[in-house]
PDB file of C-alpha atoms in Angstrom:
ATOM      1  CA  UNK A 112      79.752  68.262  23.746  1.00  0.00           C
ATOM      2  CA  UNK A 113      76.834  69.022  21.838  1.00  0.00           C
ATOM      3  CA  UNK A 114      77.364  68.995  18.044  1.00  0.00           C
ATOM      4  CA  UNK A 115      78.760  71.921  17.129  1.00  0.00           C
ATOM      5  CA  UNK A 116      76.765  73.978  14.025  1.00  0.00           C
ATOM      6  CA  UNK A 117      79.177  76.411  12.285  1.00  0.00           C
ATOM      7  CA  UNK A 118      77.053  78.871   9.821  1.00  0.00           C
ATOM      8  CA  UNK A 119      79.733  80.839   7.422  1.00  0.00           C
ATOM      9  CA  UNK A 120      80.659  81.844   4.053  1.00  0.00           C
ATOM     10  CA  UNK A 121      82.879  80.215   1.840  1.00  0.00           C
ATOM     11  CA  UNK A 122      85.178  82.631   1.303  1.00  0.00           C
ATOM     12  CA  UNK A 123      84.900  84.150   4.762  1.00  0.00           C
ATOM     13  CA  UNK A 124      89.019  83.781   6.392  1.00  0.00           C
ATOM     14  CA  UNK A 125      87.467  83.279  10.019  1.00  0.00           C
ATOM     15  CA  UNK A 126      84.972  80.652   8.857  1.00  0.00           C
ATOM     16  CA  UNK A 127      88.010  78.720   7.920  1.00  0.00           C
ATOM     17  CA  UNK A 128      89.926  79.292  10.963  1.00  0.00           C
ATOM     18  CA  UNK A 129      86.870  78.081  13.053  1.00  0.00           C
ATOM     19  CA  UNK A 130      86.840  75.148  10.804  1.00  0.00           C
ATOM     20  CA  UNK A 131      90.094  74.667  11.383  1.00  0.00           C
ATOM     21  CA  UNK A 132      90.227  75.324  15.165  1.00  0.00           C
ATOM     22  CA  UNK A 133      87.205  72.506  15.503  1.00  0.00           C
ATOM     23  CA  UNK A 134      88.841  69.985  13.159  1.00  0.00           C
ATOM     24  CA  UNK A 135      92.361  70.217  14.670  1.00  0.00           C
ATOM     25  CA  UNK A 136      91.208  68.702  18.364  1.00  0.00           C
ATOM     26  CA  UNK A 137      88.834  66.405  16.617  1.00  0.00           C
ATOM     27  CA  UNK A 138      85.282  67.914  16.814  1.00  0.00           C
ATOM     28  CA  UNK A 139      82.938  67.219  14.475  1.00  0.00           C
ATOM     29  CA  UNK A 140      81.302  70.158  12.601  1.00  0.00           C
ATOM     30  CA  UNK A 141      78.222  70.352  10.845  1.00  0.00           C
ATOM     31  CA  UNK A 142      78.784  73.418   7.964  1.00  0.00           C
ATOM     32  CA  UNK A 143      76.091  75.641   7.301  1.00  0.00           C
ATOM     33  CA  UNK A 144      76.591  78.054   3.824  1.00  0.00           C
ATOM     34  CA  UNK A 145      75.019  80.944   5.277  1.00  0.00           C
ATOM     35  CA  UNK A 146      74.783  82.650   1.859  1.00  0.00           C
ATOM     36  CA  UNK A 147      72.636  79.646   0.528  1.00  0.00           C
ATOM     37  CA  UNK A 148      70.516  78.609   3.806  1.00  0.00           C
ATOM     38  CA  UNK A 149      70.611  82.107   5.876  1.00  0.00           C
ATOM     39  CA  UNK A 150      69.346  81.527   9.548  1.00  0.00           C
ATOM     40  CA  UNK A 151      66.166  80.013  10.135  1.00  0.00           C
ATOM     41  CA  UNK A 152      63.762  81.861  12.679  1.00  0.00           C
ATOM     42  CA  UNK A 153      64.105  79.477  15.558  1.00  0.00           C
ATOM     43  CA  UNK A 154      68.159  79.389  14.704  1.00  0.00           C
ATOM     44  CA  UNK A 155      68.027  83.496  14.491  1.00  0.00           C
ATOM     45  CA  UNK A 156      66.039  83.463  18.100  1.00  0.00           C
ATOM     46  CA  UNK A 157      68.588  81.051  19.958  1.00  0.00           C
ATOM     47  CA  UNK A 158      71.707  82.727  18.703  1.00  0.00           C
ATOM     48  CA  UNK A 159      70.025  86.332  19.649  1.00  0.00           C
ATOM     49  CA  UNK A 160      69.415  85.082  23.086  1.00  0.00           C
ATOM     50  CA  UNK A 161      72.971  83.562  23.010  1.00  0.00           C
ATOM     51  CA  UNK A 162      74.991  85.969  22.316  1.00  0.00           C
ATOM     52  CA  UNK A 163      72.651  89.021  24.651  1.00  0.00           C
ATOM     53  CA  UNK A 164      69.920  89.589  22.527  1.00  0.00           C
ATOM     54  CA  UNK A 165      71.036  92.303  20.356  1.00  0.00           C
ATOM     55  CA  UNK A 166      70.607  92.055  17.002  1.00  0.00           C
ATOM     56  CA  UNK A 167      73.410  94.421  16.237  1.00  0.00           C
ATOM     57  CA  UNK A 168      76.383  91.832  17.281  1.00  0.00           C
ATOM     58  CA  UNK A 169      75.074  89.687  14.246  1.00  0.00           C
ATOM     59  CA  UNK A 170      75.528  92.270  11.678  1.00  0.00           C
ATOM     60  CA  UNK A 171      78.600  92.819   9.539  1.00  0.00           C
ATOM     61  CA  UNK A 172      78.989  96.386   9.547  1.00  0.00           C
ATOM     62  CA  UNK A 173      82.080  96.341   7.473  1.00  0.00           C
ATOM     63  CA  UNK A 174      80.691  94.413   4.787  1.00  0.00           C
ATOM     64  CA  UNK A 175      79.345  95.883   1.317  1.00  0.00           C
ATOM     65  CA  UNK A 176      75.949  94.321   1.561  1.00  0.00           C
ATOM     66  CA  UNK A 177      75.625  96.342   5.299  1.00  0.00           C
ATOM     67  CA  UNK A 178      76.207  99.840   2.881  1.00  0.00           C
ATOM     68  CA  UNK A 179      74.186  98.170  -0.002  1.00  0.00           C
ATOM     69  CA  UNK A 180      71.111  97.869   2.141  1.00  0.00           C
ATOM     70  CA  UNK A 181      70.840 100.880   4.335  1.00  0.00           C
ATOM     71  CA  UNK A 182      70.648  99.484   7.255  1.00  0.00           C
ATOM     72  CA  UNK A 183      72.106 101.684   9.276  1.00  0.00           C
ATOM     73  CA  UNK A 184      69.163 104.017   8.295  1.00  0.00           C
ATOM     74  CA  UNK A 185      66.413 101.903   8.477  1.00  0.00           C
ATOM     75  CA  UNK A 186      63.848 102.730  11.370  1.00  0.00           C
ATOM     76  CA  UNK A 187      62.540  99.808  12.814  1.00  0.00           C
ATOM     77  CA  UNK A 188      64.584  96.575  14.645  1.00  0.00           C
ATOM     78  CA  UNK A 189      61.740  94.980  12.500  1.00  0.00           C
ATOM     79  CA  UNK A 190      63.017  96.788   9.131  1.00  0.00           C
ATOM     80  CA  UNK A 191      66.709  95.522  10.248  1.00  0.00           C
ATOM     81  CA  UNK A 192      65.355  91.725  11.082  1.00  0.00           C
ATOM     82  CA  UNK A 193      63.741  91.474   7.645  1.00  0.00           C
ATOM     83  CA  UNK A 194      66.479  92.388   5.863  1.00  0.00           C
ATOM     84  CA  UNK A 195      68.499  90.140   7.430  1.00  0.00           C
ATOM     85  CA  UNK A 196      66.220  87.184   6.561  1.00  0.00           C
ATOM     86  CA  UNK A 197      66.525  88.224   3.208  1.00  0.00           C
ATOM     87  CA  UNK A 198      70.104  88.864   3.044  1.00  0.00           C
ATOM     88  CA  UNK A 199      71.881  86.266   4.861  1.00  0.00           C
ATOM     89  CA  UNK A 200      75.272  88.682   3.680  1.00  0.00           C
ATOM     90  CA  UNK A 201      74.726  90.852   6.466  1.00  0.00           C
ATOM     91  CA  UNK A 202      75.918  87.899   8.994  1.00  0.00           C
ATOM     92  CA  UNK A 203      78.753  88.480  10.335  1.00  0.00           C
ATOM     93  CA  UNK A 204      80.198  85.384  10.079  1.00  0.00           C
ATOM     94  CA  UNK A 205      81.265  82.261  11.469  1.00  0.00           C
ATOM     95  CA  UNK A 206      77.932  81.788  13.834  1.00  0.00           C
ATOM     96  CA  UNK A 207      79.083  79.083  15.965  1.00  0.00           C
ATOM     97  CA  UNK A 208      76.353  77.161  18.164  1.00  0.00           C
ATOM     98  CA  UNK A 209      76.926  74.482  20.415  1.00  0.00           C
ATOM     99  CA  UNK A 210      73.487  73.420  21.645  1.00  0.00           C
ATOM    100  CA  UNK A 211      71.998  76.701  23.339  1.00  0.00           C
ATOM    101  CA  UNK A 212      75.099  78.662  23.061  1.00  0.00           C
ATOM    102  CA  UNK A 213      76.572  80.261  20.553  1.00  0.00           C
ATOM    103  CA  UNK A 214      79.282  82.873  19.052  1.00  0.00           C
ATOM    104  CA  UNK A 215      79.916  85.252  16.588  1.00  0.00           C
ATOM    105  CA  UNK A 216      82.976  86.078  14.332  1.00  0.00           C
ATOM    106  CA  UNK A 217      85.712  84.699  15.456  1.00  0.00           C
ATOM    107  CA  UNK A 218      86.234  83.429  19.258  1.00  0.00           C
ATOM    108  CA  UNK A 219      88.965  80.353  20.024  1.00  0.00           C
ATOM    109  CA  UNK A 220      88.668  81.540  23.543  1.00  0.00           C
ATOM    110  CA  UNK A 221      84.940  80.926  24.105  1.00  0.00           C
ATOM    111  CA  UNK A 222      85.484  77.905  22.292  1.00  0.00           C
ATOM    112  CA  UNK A 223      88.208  76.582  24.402  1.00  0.00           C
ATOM    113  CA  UNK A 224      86.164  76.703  27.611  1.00  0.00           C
ATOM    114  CA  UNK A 225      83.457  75.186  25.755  1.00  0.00           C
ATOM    115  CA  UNK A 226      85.793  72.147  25.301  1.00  0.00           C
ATOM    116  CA  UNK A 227      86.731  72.326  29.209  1.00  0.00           C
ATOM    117  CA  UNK A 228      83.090  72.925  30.264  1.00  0.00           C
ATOM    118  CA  UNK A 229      82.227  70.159  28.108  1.00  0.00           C
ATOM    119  CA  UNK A 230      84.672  67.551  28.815  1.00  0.00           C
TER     120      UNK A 230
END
């Protein structure tokens, strides 16, 4: 298995349970603090093409910072993509990656057959 990246916010409940889930049948994690690192551009381009290439799945809409910032009426996917480098917030979180794949919010299923693809 390759190592498995989980980027989430402290205080986020399913960043814990993902934790959890990894730590519980011995998987080593490597935490990112979304909040404090965000997504580089390389990490935001493999987890769009990951999870289907829309930039919507990676987007909290039920989170304050989505209202704070408008984005539901800004124009551009450009407009949306900047914001989201500069407010790592708007992640819905935990991004999970395990080499070229990857999830988002919570998904014990996916990560299951990762373990049986894997082993």
């Amino acid at each position: 298995m390759a190592a498995i990246q989980i980027f989430g916010k402290l205080k986020c409940f399913d960043t814990k349970k993902a934790l959890r889930f990894f730590k519980e049948r011995g998987i080593a994690v490597h935490e990112v603090d979304i909040l404090r690192k965000g997504l580089s551009a390389g990490e935001y381009r493999s987890v769009m093409s990951a999870v289907g290439g829309d930039m919507n799945t990676l987007i909290d809409v039920s989170s304050k910072a989505y209202q704070k910032h408008h984005i539901a009426y800004l124009a551009s996917a450009q407009a949306v993509e900047d914001k989201l480098f500069d407010y790592p917030e708007l992640y819905k979180t935990p991004i999970v990656r395990n080499g070229r794949r990857a999830t988002v919010g919570y998904a014990p299923e996916v990560w299951k057959e990762w373990l049986r693809e894997d082993s």
